[in-house]
CSV table of C-alpha atoms in Angstrom, one decimal:
chain,number,residue,atom,x,y,z
A,25,UNK,CA,-27.0,-19.9,18.5
A,26,UNK,CA,-26.0,-17.6,15.6
A,27,UNK,CA,-28.2,-17.9,13.0
A,28,UNK,CA,-26.6,-20.0,9.7
A,29,UNK,CA,-24.7,-17.4,7.5
A,30,UNK,CA,-26.4,-17.6,4.1
A,31,UNK,CA,-24.4,-15.4,1.5
A,32,UNK,CA,-23.8,-15.4,-2.1
A,33,UNK,CA,-22.3,-18.4,-4.0
A,34,UNK,CA,-18.8,-18.0,-5.4
A,35,UNK,CA,-19.1,-18.4,-9.2
A,36,UNK,CA,-15.8,-18.7,-11.5
A,37,UNK,CA,-17.7,-17.7,-14.2
A,38,UNK,CA,-18.9,-14.6,-12.9
A,39,UNK,CA,-16.8,-12.9,-11.1
A,40,UNK,CA,-18.1,-9.5,-11.1
A,41,UNK,CA,-21.9,-11.2,-10.0
A,42,UNK,CA,-19.8,-11.9,-7.2
A,43,UNK,CA,-18.7,-8.8,-6.3
A,44,UNK,CA,-22.4,-7.2,-6.4
A,45,UNK,CA,-23.8,-9.7,-4.3
A,46,UNK,CA,-21.0,-9.7,-1.5
A,47,UNK,CA,-21.5,-5.9,-1.3
A,48,UNK,CA,-25.2,-6.0,-1.0
A,49,UNK,CA,-25.1,-9.1,1.5
A,50,UNK,CA,-22.9,-6.7,3.8
A,51,UNK,CA,-19.3,-7.7,5.5
A,52,UNK,CA,-20.6,-10.9,6.7
A,53,UNK,CA,-20.0,-12.5,3.4
A,54,UNK,CA,-16.2,-12.2,4.3
A,55,UNK,CA,-17.1,-15.3,6.8
A,56,UNK,CA,-18.9,-17.1,4.7
A,57,UNK,CA,-18.1,-20.4,2.3
A,58,UNK,CA,-18.0,-18.5,-0.8
A,59,UNK,CA,-15.6,-16.2,0.6
A,60,UNK,CA,-13.4,-19.1,1.0
A,61,UNK,CA,-14.0,-20.6,-2.4
A,62,UNK,CA,-12.8,-17.6,-3.9
A,63,UNK,CA,-9.9,-17.5,-1.6
A,64,UNK,CA,-9.1,-21.0,-2.8
A,65,UNK,CA,-9.4,-20.3,-6.3
A,66,UNK,CA,-6.8,-17.2,-6.4
A,67,UNK,CA,-4.1,-19.6,-4.2
A,68,UNK,CA,-4.7,-22.0,-7.1
A,69,UNK,CA,-4.0,-19.7,-9.6
A,70,UNK,CA,-0.4,-18.4,-8.1
A,71,UNK,CA,0.5,-22.1,-7.6
A,72,UNK,CA,-0.2,-23.0,-11.6
A,73,UNK,CA,1.8,-20.1,-12.1
A,74,UNK,CA,4.7,-21.7,-10.2
A,75,UNK,CA,4.7,-19.5,-7.2
A,76,UNK,CA,4.9,-20.6,-3.5
A,77,UNK,CA,2.5,-19.7,-1.8
A,78,UNK,CA,1.5,-18.8,1.8
A,79,UNK,CA,-1.3,-17.1,3.9
A,80,UNK,CA,-1.7,-14.7,6.8
A,81,UNK,CA,-4.9,-14.6,8.6
A,82,UNK,CA,-6.2,-11.5,10.6
A,83,UNK,CA,-9.2,-10.6,12.2
A,84,UNK,CA,-10.7,-7.2,11.8
A,85,UNK,CA,-14.1,-5.6,12.6
A,86,UNK,CA,-16.7,-4.8,10.1
A,87,UNK,CA,-18.7,-1.6,10.3
A,88,UNK,CA,-21.6,-3.3,12.0
A,89,UNK,CA,-19.5,-4.6,14.6
A,90,UNK,CA,-19.2,-8.2,13.4
A,91,UNK,CA,-15.5,-10.0,13.3
A,92,UNK,CA,-14.5,-10.8,10.2
A,93,UNK,CA,-12.0,-13.4,9.3
A,94,UNK,CA,-9.4,-11.6,6.5
A,95,UNK,CA,-6.6,-13.8,4.8
A,96,UNK,CA,-3.2,-12.1,3.0
A,97,UNK,CA,-1.7,-14.0,0.0
A,98,UNK,CA,2.0,-14.2,-0.3
A,99,UNK,CA,2.8,-15.1,-3.1
A,100,UNK,CA,7.3,-15.7,-3.9
A,101,UNK,CA,8.1,-16.0,-7.3
A,102,UNK,CA,11.2,-17.1,-6.3
A,103,UNK,CA,11.0,-19.2,-2.6
A,104,UNK,CA,15.0,-18.1,-2.1
A,105,UNK,CA,14.2,-14.2,-2.5
A,106,UNK,CA,13.8,-12.5,0.8
A,107,UNK,CA,11.2,-10.1,-1.2
A,108,UNK,CA,7.2,-11.0,-0.6
A,109,UNK,CA,4.5,-10.0,-2.8
A,110,UNK,CA,1.1,-9.6,-1.0
A,111,UNK,CA,-1.6,-9.9,-3.6
A,112,UNK,CA,-4.9,-8.0,-2.6
A,113,UNK,CA,-7.4,-8.8,-5.9
A,114,UNK,CA,-10.7,-7.5,-6.3
A,115,UNK,CA,-13.5,-9.1,-8.1
A,116,UNK,CA,-13.5,-6.0,-10.7
A,117,UNK,CA,-14.1,-7.8,-14.1
A,118,UNK,CA,-16.4,-9.3,-16.2
A,119,UNK,CA,-15.3,-12.8,-15.9
A,120,UNK,CA,-12.6,-15.0,-13.3
A,121,UNK,CA,-11.0,-15.7,-16.4
A,122,UNK,CA,-10.3,-11.6,-16.9
A,123,UNK,CA,-9.2,-11.8,-13.0
A,124,UNK,CA,-6.7,-14.9,-14.0
A,125,UNK,CA,-5.3,-13.0,-17.4
A,126,UNK,CA,-4.8,-9.8,-15.1
A,127,UNK,CA,-2.8,-12.2,-12.2
A,128,UNK,CA,-0.5,-13.8,-15.1
A,129,UNK,CA,0.2,-10.3,-16.5
A,130,UNK,CA,1.6,-9.2,-13.1
A,131,UNK,CA,3.5,-12.7,-13.0
A,132,UNK,CA,5.1,-11.8,-16.3
A,133,UNK,CA,5.9,-8.7,-15.4
A,134,UNK,CA,7.7,-9.4,-12.2
A,135,UNK,CA,9.5,-12.5,-14.0
A,136,UNK,CA,10.6,-10.0,-16.6
A,137,UNK,CA,12.4,-7.4,-14.2
A,138,UNK,CA,12.9,-9.7,-11.4
A,139,UNK,CA,15.4,-6.3,-10.0
A,140,UNK,CA,12.5,-3.6,-10.2
A,141,UNK,CA,9.9,-4.7,-7.6
A,142,UNK,CA,7.9,-1.7,-6.2
A,143,UNK,CA,9.2,0.5,-3.0
A,144,UNK,CA,7.7,-1.9,-0.4
A,145,UNK,CA,9.5,-0.6,2.9
A,146,UNK,CA,8.7,1.9,5.2
A,147,UNK,CA,10.5,5.2,4.9
A,148,UNK,CA,10.9,5.1,8.7
A,149,UNK,CA,12.6,2.6,11.3
A,150,UNK,CA,9.4,1.9,12.9
A,151,UNK,CA,5.7,2.8,12.3
A,152,UNK,CA,2.4,2.1,13.9
A,153,UNK,CA,-0.9,3.1,12.6
A,154,UNK,CA,-1.0,5.8,15.0
A,155,UNK,CA,1.2,7.4,13.0
A,156,UNK,CA,-1.1,7.3,9.6
A,157,UNK,CA,-2.3,10.9,8.4
A,158,UNK,CA,-4.3,11.5,5.6
A,159,UNK,CA,-3.2,10.1,2.3
A,160,UNK,CA,-4.2,10.7,-1.1
A,161,UNK,CA,-7.5,12.6,-2.5
A,162,UNK,CA,-9.0,16.2,-1.9
A,163,UNK,CA,-7.8,16.7,2.1
A,164,UNK,CA,-8.8,19.8,4.0
A,165,UNK,CA,-5.8,22.0,4.0
A,166,UNK,CA,-5.0,23.0,7.7
A,167,UNK,CA,-3.8,26.6,6.7
A,168,UNK,CA,-6.6,27.8,4.0
A,169,UNK,CA,-9.4,25.4,5.8
A,170,UNK,CA,-10.5,24.5,2.2
A,171,UNK,CA,-10.2,20.8,0.6
A,172,UNK,CA,-7.5,20.7,-2.0
A,173,UNK,CA,-5.2,17.5,-3.8
A,174,UNK,CA,-3.3,16.0,-1.4
A,175,UNK,CA,-0.6,13.8,-3.2
A,176,UNK,CA,0.7,11.9,-0.8
A,177,UNK,CA,0.8,10.4,2.9
A,178,UNK,CA,1.5,12.4,6.0
A,179,UNK,CA,3.2,10.2,8.9
A,180,UNK,CA,3.4,11.6,12.0
A,181,UNK,CA,7.0,11.0,14.3
A,182,UNK,CA,9.2,12.9,16.3
A,183,UNK,CA,11.5,15.7,14.5
A,184,UNK,CA,14.9,14.2,14.0
A,185,UNK,CA,13.7,10.9,13.4
A,186,UNK,CA,15.7,9.6,10.7
A,187,UNK,CA,14.1,8.7,7.0
A,188,UNK,CA,14.8,5.9,4.7
A,189,UNK,CA,14.8,5.1,1.1
A,190,UNK,CA,12.2,2.6,0.5
A,191,UNK,CA,14.3,0.8,-2.4
A,192,UNK,CA,17.2,0.9,-4.1
A,193,UNK,CA,17.6,3.9,-6.6
A,194,UNK,CA,19.2,7.1,-7.3
A,195,UNK,CA,18.6,10.7,-6.1
A,196,UNK,CA,17.1,12.4,-8.9
A,197,UNK,CA,16.5,15.5,-7.1
A,198,UNK,CA,17.1,17.6,-4.0
A,199,UNK,CA,14.8,20.8,-3.0
A,200,UNK,CA,15.7,23.5,-0.4
A,201,UNK,CA,12.9,26.0,0.1
A,202,UNK,CA,11.1,27.7,3.1
A,203,UNK,CA,8.0,27.3,1.1
A,204,UNK,CA,5.5,24.5,-0.2
A,205,UNK,CA,6.9,21.1,0.8
A,206,UNK,CA,10.2,22.4,1.9
A,207,UNK,CA,13.3,20.4,1.7
A,208,UNK,CA,12.6,17.2,-0.5
A,209,UNK,CA,14.6,14.3,-1.7
A,210,UNK,CA,13.1,12.6,-4.9
A,211,UNK,CA,14.6,9.1,-5.7
A,212,UNK,CA,13.9,7.5,-9.1
A,213,UNK,CA,13.7,4.1,-9.0
A,214,UNK,CA,13.6,1.1,-11.9
A,215,UNK,CA,10.0,0.1,-13.4
A,216,UNK,CA,9.0,3.8,-13.3
A,217,UNK,CA,8.6,4.4,-10.1
A,218,UNK,CA,9.6,7.8,-8.1
A,219,UNK,CA,9.6,8.3,-4.2
A,220,UNK,CA,9.8,11.8,-2.6
A,221,UNK,CA,10.4,12.8,1.3
A,222,UNK,CA,9.1,16.1,2.3
A,223,UNK,CA,9.5,18.7,4.9
A,224,UNK,CA,12.5,17.5,6.1
A,225,UNK,CA,14.8,19.1,8.8
A,226,UNK,CA,18.2,18.0,7.2
A,227,UNK,CA,19.1,16.3,3.8
A,228,UNK,CA,21.6,14.0,3.7
A,229,UNK,CA,22.3,13.0,0.0
A,230,UNK,CA,23.2,15.1,-2.6
A,231,UNK,CA,21.8,15.0,-6.2
A,232,UNK,CA,22.9,12.3,-8.7
A,233,UNK,CA,24.4,9.5,-6.4
A,234,UNK,CA,23.2,6.0,-5.8
A,235,UNK,CA,21.1,5.1,-3.0
A,236,UNK,CA,20.3,1.5,-1.6
A,237,UNK,CA,17.2,0.7,-0.1
A,238,UNK,CA,17.4,1.6,3.7
A,239,UNK,CA,19.8,4.2,3.2
A,240,UNK,CA,19.2,7.2,5.4
A,241,UNK,CA,18.4,10.1,3.0
A,242,UNK,CA,17.5,12.5,5.8
A,243,UNK,CA,15.6,13.6,9.1
A,244,UNK,CA,11.6,14.5,9.6
A,245,UNK,CA,10.8,18.5,10.4
A,246,UNK,CA,8.7,21.0,10.0
A,247,UNK,CA,10.4,22.9,6.5
A,248,UNK,CA,7.7,24.6,4.1
A,249,UNK,CA,3.8,24.8,4.7
A,250,UNK,CA,3.7,21.7,7.5
A,251,UNK,CA,1.7,22.3,10.3
A,252,UNK,CA,3.4,20.2,12.7
A,253,UNK,CA,6.6,17.7,12.3
A,254,UNK,CA,6.1,14.7,10.3
A,255,UNK,CA,7.1,13.3,6.7
A,256,UNK,CA,5.5,13.8,3.5
A,257,UNK,CA,5.7,10.5,1.4
A,258,UNK,CA,4.5,10.2,-2.1
A,259,UNK,CA,4.9,7.2,-4.6
A,260,UNK,CA,4.6,8.0,-8.4
A,261,UNK,CA,4.5,5.3,-11.0
A,262,UNK,CA,5.3,6.7,-14.5
A,263,UNK,CA,4.1,10.3,-13.4
A,264,UNK,CA,0.9,9.1,-11.7
A,265,UNK,CA,0.3,9.6,-7.7
A,266,UNK,CA,-0.7,5.9,-6.1
A,267,UNK,CA,-1.5,6.0,-2.3
A,268,UNK,CA,1.7,4.8,-0.6
A,269,UNK,CA,0.0,2.9,2.6
A,270,UNK,CA,-0.5,0.2,-0.6
A,271,UNK,CA,2.8,-0.4,-0.6
A,272,UNK,CA,3.2,-1.0,2.7
A,273,UNK,CA,1.8,-4.2,3.5
A,274,UNK,CA,4.9,-6.3,3.9
A,275,UNK,CA,6.6,-4.3,6.3
A,276,UNK,CA,4.2,-4.9,8.7
A,277,UNK,CA,1.4,-7.1,10.8
A,278,UNK,CA,-1.8,-7.6,8.7
A,279,UNK,CA,-3.9,-6.1,11.8
A,280,UNK,CA,-1.1,-3.2,11.8
A,281,UNK,CA,-2.0,-2.9,7.9
A,282,UNK,CA,-5.8,-2.9,8.2
A,283,UNK,CA,-5.4,-0.2,10.7
A,284,UNK,CA,-3.2,1.9,8.7
A,285,UNK,CA,-5.9,1.7,6.0
A,286,UNK,CA,-8.3,2.8,7.6
A,287,UNK,CA,-6.9,5.9,9.4
A,288,UNK,CA,-5.4,7.0,6.1
A,289,UNK,CA,-8.5,6.7,4.3
A,290,UNK,CA,-10.6,8.6,7.5
A,291,UNK,CA,-8.7,11.6,7.9
A,292,UNK,CA,-9.9,14.0,6.4
A,293,UNK,CA,-7.3,17.0,7.1
A,294,UNK,CA,-3.6,16.9,5.5
A,295,UNK,CA,-0.9,18.4,7.8
A,296,UNK,CA,0.4,20.2,4.7
C-alpha cells in the first residue's frame, strides 16, 4: 500500500511559509490535505466577492513521475457573461491577508472596466501544445546561435493559416518588411493591452481600423528573419512584454494548457 502522505499544514496567517514548505516537500504536496484546504480558501474568497465559482480538475505528472491532482478555479463576475476568468493564485506574499487583498483588487479592476478584459483568445482557429515553441525570455537565436531576448511566443502552423485578433481593438500599426519580424500587425486593446502578430505572409487589415475579436488580420508566413513558417505572437501591458501562454487558458482544456506551459518554458531555441 502507498504510504500515508504527510505534507505541510496550510495556515491562513502564513501563506508564504506554506509555499516554502510545499516546495521543500516536493510535488506530492499537491495531493495533500493542506493543498485542498488552500484551494477551498481561495474559492471561498471569490464567493465572498460575489463571483460564481466553478472548478476544472486536471491530472498531470510531476518531475518525479507522481500523478498530481490539479484544479483550475474559474470565477465569473457576471454569471450571464460568456467570458470566464481562470485565476492561478501563488503564495508569494507574507500572509493570506495580502493574498486576499490582491484578489479583491483584481476583482475591483474587472468590475470597474468590464469591457477591458485581457486578450484571452488564441490567435489561430485551433491550437495544440505540439504547436507551442519558445516563449518570452533569453532564447537561442536560430541564425546567430547565441541567446538573445525573445519577446513573444512562437506558434508553429502551416503557411497560409488564418491569424485572428485575440480581443476587440484597433489596428495601431501595420509593418511590411523583409527584415526582422517581417510583416507585422499591431492591435491596441482597452486596459493598456497590445498584441502583435509577426512574420505574416499577407496582411488583411489596414492601420486605424477597428477590429473585433476573431477577425482575420493576416495569414501565417515566413516573412522577415524566420526559420520556418510560424506565428510570432506578443502580448504587452502598459509597454511591458508578458508571456502570451498565460492568456490562453480559457481557450483550451486544462490538460492542454498544462502541456502548453511545459513546452513553452522547456523550448530553448526560438524560430526568429
